[in-house]
Coordinates of C-alpha atoms and ligand atoms in Angstrom, one line a residue:
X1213 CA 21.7 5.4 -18.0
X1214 CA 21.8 8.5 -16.2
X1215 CA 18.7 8.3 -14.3
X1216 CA 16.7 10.8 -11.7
X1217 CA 13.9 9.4 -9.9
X1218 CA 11.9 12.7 -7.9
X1219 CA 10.5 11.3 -4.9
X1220 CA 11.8 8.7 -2.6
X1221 CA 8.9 7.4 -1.1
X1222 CA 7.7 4.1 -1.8
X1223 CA 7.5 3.9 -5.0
X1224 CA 10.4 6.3 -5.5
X1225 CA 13.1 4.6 -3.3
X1226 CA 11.9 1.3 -4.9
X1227 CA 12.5 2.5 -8.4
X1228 CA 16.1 4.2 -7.6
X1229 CA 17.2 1.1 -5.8
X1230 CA 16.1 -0.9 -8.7
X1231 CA 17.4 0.9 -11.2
X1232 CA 21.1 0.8 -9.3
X1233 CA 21.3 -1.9 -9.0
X1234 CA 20.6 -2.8 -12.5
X1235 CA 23.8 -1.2 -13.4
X1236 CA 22.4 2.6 -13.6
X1237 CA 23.6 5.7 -12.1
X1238 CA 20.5 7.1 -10.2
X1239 CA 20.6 10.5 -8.5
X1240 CA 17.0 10.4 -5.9
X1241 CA 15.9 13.3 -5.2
X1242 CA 13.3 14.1 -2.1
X1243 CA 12.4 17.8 -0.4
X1244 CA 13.0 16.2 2.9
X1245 CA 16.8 16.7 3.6
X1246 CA 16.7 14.8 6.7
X1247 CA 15.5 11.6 4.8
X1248 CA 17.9 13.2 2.3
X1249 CA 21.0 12.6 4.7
X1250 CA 20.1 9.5 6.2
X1251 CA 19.4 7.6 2.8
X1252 CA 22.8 8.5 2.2
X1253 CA 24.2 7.5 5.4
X1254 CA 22.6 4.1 4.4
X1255 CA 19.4 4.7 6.8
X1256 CA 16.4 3.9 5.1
X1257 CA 13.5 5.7 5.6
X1258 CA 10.6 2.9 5.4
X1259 CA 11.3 -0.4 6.3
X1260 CA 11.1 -2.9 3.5
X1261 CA 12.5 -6.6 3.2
X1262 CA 15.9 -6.5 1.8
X1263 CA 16.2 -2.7 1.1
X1264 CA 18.8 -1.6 3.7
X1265 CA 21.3 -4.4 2.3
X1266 CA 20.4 -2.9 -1.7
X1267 CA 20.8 0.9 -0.4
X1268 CA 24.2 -0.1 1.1
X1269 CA 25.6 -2.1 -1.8
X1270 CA 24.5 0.9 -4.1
X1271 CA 25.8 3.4 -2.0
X1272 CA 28.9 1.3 -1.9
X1273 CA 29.0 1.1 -5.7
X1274 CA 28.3 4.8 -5.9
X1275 CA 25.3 3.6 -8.6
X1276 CA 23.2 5.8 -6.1
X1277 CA 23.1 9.1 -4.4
X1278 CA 20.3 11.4 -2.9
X1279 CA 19.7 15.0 -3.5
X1280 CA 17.5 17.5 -2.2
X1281 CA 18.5 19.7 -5.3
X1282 CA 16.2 18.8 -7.7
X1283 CA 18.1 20.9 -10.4
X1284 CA 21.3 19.1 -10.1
X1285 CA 18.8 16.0 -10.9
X1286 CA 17.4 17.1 -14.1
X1287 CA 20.8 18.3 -15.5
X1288 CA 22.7 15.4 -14.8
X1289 CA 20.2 12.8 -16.2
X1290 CA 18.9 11.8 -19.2
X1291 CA 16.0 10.1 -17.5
X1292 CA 13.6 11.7 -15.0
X1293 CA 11.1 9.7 -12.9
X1294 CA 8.4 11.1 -11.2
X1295 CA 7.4 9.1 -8.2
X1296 CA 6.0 12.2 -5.9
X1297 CA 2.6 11.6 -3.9
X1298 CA -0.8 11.9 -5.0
X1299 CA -2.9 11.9 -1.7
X1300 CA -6.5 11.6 -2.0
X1301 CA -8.5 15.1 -1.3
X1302 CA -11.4 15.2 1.0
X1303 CA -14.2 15.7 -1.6
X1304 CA -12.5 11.6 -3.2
X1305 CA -10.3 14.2 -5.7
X1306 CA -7.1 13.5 -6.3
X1307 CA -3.9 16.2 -4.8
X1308 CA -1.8 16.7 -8.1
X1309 CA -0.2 19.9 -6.4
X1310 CA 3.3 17.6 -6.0
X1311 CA 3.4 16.6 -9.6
X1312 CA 2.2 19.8 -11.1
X1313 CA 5.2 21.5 -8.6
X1314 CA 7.6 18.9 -9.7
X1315 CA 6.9 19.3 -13.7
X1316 CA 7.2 23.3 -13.5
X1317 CA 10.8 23.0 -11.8
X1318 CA 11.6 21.0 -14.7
X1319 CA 10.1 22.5 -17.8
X1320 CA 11.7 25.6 -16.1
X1321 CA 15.5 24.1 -16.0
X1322 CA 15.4 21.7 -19.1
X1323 CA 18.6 22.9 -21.3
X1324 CA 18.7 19.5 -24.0
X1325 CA 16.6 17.1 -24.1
X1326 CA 15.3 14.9 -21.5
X1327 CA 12.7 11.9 -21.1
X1328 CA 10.0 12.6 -18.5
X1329 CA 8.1 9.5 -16.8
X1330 CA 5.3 9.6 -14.7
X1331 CA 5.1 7.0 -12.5
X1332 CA 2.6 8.4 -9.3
X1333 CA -0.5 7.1 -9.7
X1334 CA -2.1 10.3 -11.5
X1335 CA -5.7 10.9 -13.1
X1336 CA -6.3 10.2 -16.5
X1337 CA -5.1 12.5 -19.0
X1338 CA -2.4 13.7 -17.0
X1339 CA 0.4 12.7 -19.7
X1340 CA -1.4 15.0 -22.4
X1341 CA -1.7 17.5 -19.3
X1342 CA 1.9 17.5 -18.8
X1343 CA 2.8 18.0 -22.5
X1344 CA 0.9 20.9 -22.7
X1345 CA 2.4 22.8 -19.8
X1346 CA 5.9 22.0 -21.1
X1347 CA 5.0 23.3 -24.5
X1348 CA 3.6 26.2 -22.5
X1349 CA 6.5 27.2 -20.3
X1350 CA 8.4 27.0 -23.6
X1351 CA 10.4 24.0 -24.0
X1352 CA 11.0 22.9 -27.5
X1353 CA 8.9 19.9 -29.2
X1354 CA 12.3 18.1 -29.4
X1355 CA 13.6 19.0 -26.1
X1356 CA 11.3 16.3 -24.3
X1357 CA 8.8 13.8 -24.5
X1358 CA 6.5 12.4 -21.6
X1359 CA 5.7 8.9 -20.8
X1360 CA 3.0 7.2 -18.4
X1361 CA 4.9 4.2 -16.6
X1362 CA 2.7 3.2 -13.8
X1363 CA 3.8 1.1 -10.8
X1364 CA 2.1 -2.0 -10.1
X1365 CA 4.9 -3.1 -6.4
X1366 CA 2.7 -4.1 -3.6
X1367 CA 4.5 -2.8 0.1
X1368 CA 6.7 -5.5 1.7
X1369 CA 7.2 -7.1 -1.6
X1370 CA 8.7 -4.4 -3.6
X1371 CA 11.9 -5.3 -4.0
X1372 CA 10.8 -8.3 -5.3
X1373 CA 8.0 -6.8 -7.5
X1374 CA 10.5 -4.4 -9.4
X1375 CA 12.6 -7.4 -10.7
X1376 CA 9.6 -9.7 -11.1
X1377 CA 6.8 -7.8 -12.5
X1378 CA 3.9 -9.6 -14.2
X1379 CA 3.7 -6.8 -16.7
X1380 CA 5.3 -3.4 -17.3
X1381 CA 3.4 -0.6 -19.3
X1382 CA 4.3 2.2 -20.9
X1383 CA 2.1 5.0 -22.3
X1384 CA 4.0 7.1 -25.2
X1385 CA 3.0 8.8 -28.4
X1386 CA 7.0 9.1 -29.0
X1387 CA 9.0 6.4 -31.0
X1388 CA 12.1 8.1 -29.4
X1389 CA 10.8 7.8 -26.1
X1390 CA 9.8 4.4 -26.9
X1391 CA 13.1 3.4 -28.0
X1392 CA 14.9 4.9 -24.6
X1393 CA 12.2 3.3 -22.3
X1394 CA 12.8 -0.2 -24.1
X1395 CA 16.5 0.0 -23.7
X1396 CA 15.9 1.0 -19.7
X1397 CA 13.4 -1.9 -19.5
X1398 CA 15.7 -4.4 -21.4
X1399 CA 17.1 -6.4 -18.2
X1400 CA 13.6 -7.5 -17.7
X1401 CA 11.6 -10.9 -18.8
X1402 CA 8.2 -9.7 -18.3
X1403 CA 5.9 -8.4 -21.0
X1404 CA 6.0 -4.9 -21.9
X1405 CA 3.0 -3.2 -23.1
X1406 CA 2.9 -0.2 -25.1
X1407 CA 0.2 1.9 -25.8
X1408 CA -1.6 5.0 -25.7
X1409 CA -0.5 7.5 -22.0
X1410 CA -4.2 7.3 -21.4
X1411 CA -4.5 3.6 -21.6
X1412 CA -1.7 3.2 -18.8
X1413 CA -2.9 5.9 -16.9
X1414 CA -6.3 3.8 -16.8
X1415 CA -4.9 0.4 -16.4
X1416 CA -3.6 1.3 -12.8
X1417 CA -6.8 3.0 -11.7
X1418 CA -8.5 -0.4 -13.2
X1419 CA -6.2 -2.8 -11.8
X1420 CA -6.4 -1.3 -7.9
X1421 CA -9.9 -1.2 -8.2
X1422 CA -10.4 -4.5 -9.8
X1423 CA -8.2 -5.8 -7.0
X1424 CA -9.9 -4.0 -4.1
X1425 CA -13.5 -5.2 -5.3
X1426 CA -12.7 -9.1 -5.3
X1427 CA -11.5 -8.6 -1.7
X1428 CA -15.1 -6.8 -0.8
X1429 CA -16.7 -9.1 -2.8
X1430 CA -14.9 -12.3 -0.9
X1431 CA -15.7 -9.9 1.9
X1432 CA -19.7 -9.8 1.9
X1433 CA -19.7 -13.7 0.7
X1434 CA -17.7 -14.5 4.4
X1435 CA -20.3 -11.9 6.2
X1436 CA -23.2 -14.5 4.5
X1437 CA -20.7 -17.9 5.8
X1438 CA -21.2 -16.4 9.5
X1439 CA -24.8 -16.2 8.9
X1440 CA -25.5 -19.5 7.2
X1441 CA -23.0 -21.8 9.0
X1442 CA -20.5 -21.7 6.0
X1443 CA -17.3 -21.9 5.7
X1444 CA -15.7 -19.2 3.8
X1445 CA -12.0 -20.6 4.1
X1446 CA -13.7 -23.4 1.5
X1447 CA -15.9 -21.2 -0.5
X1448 CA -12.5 -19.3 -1.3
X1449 CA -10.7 -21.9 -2.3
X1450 CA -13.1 -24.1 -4.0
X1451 CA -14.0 -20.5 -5.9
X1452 CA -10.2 -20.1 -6.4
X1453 CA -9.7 -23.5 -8.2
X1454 CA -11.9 -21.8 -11.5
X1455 CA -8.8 -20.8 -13.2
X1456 CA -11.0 -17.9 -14.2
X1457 CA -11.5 -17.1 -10.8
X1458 CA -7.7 -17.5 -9.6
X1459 CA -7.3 -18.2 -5.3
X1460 CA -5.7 -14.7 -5.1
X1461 CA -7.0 -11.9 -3.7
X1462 CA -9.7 -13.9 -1.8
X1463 CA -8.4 -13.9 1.4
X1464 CA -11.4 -12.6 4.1
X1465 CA -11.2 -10.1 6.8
X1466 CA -11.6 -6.3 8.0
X1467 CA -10.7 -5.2 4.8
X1468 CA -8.2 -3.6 2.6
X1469 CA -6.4 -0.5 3.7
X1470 CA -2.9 1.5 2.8
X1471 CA -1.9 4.0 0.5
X1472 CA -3.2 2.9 -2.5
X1473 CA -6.8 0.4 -2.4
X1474 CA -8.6 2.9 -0.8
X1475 CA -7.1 6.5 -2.5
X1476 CA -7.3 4.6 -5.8
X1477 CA -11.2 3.5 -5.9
X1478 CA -12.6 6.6 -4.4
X1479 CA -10.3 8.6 -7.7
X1480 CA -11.9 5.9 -10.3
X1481 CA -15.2 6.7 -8.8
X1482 CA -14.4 10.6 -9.2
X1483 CA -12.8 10.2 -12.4
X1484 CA -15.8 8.5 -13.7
X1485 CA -18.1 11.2 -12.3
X1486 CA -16.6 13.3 -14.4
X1487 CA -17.0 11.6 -17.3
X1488 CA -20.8 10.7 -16.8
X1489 CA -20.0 6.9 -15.8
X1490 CA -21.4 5.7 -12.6
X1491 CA -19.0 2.9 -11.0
X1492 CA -21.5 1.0 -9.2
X1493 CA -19.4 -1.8 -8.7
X1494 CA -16.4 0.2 -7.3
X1495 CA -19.0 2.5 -5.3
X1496 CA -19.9 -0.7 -3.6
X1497 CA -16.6 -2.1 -3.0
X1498 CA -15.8 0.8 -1.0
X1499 CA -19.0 0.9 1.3
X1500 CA -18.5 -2.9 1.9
X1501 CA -14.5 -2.0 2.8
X1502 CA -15.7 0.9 5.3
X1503 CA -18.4 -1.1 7.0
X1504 CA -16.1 -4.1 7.8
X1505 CA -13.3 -3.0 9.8
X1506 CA -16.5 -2.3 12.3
X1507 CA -17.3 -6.3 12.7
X1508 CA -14.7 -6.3 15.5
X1509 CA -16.7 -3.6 17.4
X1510 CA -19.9 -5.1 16.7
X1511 CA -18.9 -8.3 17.9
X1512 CA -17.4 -6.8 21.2
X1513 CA -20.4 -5.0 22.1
X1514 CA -22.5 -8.0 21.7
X1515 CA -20.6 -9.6 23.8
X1516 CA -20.1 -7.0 26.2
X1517 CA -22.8 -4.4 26.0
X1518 CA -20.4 -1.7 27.2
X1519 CA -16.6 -1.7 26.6
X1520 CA -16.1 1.1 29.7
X1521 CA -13.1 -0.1 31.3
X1522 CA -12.6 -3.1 29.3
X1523 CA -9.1 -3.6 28.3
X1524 CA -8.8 -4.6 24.6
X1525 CA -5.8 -6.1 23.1
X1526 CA -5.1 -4.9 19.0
X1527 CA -2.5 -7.2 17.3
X1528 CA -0.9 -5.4 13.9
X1529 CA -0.9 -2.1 13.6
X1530 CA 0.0 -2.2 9.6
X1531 CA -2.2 -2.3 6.8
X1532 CA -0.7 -5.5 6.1
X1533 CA 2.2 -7.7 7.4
X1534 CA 5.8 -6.7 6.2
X1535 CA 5.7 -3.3 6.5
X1536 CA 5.5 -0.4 9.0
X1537 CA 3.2 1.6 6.6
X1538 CA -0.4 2.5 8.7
X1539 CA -2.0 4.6 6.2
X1540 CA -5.6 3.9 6.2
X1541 CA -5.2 0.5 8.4
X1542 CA -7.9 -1.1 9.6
X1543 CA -6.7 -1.2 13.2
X1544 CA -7.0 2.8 12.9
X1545 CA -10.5 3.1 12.7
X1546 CA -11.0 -0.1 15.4
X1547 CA -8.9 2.0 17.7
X1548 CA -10.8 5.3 17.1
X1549 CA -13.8 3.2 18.0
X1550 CA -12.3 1.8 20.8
X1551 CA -11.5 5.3 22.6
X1552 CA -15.1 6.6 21.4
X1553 CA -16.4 3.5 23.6
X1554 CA -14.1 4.3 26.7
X1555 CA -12.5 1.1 26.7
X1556 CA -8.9 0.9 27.6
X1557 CA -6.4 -0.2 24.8
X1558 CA -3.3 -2.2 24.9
X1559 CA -1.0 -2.3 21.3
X1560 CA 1.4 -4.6 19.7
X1561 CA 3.2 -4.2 16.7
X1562 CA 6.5 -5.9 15.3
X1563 CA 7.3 -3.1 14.0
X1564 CA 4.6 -0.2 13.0
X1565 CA 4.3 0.2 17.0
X1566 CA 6.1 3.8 16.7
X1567 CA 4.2 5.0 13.8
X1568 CA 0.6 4.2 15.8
X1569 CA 2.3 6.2 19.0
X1570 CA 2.6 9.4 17.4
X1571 CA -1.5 9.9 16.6
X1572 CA -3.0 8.7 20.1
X1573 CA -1.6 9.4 23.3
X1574 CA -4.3 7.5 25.5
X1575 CA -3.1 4.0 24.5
X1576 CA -1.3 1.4 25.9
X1577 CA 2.1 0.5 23.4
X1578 CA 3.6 -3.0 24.1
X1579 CA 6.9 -3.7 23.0
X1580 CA 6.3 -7.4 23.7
X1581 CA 3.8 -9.4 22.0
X1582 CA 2.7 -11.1 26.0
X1583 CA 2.6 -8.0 27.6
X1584 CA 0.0 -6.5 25.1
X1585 CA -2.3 -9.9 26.1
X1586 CA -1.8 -9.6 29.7
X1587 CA -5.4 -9.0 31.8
X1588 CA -7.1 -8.4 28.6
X1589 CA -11.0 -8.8 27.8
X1590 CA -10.5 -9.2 23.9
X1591 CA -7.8 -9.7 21.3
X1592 CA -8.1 -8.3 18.0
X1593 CA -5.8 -9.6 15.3
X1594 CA -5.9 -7.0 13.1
X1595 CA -3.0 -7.9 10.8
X1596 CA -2.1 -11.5 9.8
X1597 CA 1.8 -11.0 11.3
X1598 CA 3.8 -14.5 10.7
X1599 CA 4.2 -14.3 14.6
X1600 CA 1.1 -14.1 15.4
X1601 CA 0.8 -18.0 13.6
X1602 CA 2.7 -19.4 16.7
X1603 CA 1.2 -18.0 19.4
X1604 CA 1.1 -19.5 22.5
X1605 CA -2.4 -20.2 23.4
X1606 CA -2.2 -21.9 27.0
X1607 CA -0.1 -18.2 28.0
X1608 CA -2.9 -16.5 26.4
X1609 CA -5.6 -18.6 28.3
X1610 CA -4.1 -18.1 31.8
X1611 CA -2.9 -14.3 31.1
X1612 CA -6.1 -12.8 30.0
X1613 CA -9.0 -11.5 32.0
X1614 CA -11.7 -12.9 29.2
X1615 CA -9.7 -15.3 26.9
X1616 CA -11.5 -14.1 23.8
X1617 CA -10.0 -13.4 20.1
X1618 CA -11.4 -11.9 16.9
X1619 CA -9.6 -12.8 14.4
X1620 CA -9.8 -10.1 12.0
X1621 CA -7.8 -12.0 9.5
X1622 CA -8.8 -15.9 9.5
X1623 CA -5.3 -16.5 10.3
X1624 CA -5.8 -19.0 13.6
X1625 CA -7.0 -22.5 13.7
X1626 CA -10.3 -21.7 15.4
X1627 CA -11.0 -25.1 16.5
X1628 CA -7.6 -25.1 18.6
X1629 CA -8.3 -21.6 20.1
X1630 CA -11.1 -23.2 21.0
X1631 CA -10.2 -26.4 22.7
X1632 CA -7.5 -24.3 24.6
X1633 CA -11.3 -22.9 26.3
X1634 CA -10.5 -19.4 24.1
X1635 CA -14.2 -17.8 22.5
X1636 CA -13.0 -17.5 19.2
X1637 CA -14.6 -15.1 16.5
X1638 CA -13.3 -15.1 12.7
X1639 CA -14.7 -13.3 9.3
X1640 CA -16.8 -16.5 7.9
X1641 CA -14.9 -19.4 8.9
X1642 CA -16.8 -22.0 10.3
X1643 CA -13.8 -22.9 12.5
Ligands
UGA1161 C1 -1.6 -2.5 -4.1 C2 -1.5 -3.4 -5.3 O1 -1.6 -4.8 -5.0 C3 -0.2 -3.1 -6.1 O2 -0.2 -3.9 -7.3 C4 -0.2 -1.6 -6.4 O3 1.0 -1.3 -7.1 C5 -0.2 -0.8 -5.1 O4 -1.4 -1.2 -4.4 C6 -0.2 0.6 -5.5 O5 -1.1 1.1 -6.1 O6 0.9 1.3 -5.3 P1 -0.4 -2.7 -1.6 O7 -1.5 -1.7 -1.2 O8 1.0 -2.4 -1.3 O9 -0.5 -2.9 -3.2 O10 -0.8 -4.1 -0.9 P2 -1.7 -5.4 -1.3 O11 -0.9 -6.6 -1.1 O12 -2.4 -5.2 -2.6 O13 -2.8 -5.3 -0.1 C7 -3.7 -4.2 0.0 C8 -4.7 -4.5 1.1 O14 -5.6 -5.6 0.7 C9 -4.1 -4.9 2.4 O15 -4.8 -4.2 3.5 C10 -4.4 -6.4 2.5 O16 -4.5 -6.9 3.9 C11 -5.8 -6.5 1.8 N1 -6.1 -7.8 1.2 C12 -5.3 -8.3 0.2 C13 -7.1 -8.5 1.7 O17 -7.9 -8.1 2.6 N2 -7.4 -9.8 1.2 C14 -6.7 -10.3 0.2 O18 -7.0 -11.4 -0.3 C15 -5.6 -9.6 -0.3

């Protein structure tokens, strides 16, 4: 198929990518022309495992091109994604201005007809919203037809996501959208759902938020393990083995962070407040989120009293491992606290370290993982990196002023920190 995807963000580059490679002819198109140029130059513009090899080979295949001419998009495809951002407002609102933008410049430059799917996380009711406009800016009924396709890819697993969903879903009044949206989906093995645009619309919203509250849940059960003497790391799996429970998602620590957790609930929460529904349980998922990525600091001035002058180390700088995204990370609010307390911060990132550098100038950036630890008072592991599973522990010992770790992710073996004579703090493990 002829296919545009609008966007080439996450979720956009993802899609295009995926799409190519399936055999499609994808034209991405993004406002940003210098992203625009290096995309097509081969240069990705987020780093994601196994994308630069898929962007060359599609690029080499010609399957792929990117655009900053968002008409050439619409008239050459059949198929037009939207993948454009929808950042969170300040009052929990959601920003639709991208979408909205994107939908006028194509109900303004649609000639025959073409299928429109939404695939930014957007509020409920936006499908129906959509129609409307087109219908209002004078497209003909047969001229389009709009479809709700959220995307369920987790960062530094997308690839892999977009072949191996566990479920697609599509939102469509339209049998002739249906039909189009079946033949694009037909490489895949997963299920496909199809239903109503405000039942996919929802689904997302109720998914991420779903998600998000069995980590605060885990979350406030490993905050009780450090006050009782138990050990969350069993409470998790034992939990876990319930099939109904499922061991994923259960993983302790400071907390969920990124693009899309913490934008997602606060919406659902809005959304509901519109609608006279009260999320309680989503309200408290998000206060129990906020207040953890603070344990570190609370632990430190415990320890410490005063952090003036102490130097404190921050391992991971990403929301999560595999990626160099450090939208709403944890280790964001840990530094901010950190520079509010006067203590003197030294950074290490395998590969978010740039990102971090352009908000704070006051900080220490360590290209090498030892050279972050050196004459420190504290490490904070603040994102479980696979290197950070080997670390050397007698080096740490000797190079540190305090040899102290907090473990912000329960990734260490606490009782070999601590024979190596390290203090060693976790979220609710008993070792
Ligand atoms: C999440 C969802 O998992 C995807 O399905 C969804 O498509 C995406 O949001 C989106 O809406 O676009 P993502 O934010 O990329 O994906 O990453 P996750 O792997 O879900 O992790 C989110 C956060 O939760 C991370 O900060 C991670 O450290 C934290 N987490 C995850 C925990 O603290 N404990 C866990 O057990 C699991």
């Amino acid at each position: 198929m002829e296919i545009c995807v609008i966007g080439a963000g996450y979720v956009g580059l993802v899609t295009s990518l995926g799409f190519a490679k399936l055999g499609n002819n994808v034209i991405c198109v993004d406002i940003d022309i210098n992203k625009v140029v290096s995309l097509n130059n081969g240069i990705p513009s987020i780093y994601e495992e196994g994308l630069e090899d898929m962007l060359i080979e599609c690029l080499e295949k010609k399957n792929i091109t990117f655009s900053n001419n968002i008409i050439e998009g619409i008239e050459k495809s059949n198929v037009i994604f939207i993948a454009v951002g929808t950042p969170e407002k300040n009052d929990w609102d959601i920003d639709m201005s991208q979408v909205y933008e994107v939908i006028s410049q194509i109900s303004n430059n649609i000639l025959n007809y073409r299928l429109i799917v939404i695939k930014s996380t957007v509020p409920i009711g936006t499908q129906k919203k959509v129609n409307k406009i087109f219908l209002e800016n004078g497209v003909s009924v047969d001229s389009f037809d709009i479809v709700s396709n959220p995307e369920f890819l987790r960062e530094g697993r997308a690839l892999h996501d977009f072949f191996n969903g566990d479920r697609i879903i599509i939102g469509c009044d339209s049998l002739r959208a249906k039909k189009i949206m079946k033949e694009l989906y037909e490489p895949f093995t997963c299920e496909i759902i199809y239903t109503s645009p405000e039942t996919a619309e929802l689904t997302k919203y109720a998914s991420n938020a779903f998600l998000a509250s069995k980590i605060s849940f885990i979350n406030e059960i490993a905050n009780l393990c450090n006050k009782v003497g138990a050990d969350i790391e069993t409470v998790a799996y034992a939990m876990g083995l319930d099939e109904r429970i499922s061991p994923k998602f259960l993983r302790a620590g400071i907390g969920y962070g990124g693009s899309c957790f913490p934008k997602d609930t606060k919406a659902l929460v809005k959304i509901g407040d519109k609608h006279g529904i009260d999320f309680k349980i989503v309200r408290g998922a998000i206060e129990v989120n906020e207040k953890q990525r603070f344990i570190p600091i609370r632990i430190l001035l415990n320890k410490y009293g005063s952090l003036e002058k102490k130097i404190i180390t921050i391992l991971g700088l990403s929301f999560k491992p595999k990626t160099d995204d450090i939208r709403d990370s944890p280790s964001l609010t840990i530094i901010e606290e950190l520079i509010k307390n006067n203590a003197n911060i030294k950074c290490y990132d395998p590969i978010a370290i740039d990102k971090v550098r352009n908000i704070y100038s006051n900080i220490m950036y360590c290209y090498n993982l030892y050279d972050a630890i050196e004459n420190s008072d504290c490490i904070i592991i603040c994102t479980e990196w696979d290197e950070f599973n080997s670390l050397n522990l007698g080096k740490i010992k000797d190079s540190m002023n305090y040899p102290m770790i907090i473990d912000g992710r329960n990734m260490l073996d606490g009782k070999k920190v601590r024979e190596k004579g390290i203090e060693y703090y976790s979220i609710g493990k008993s070792n």
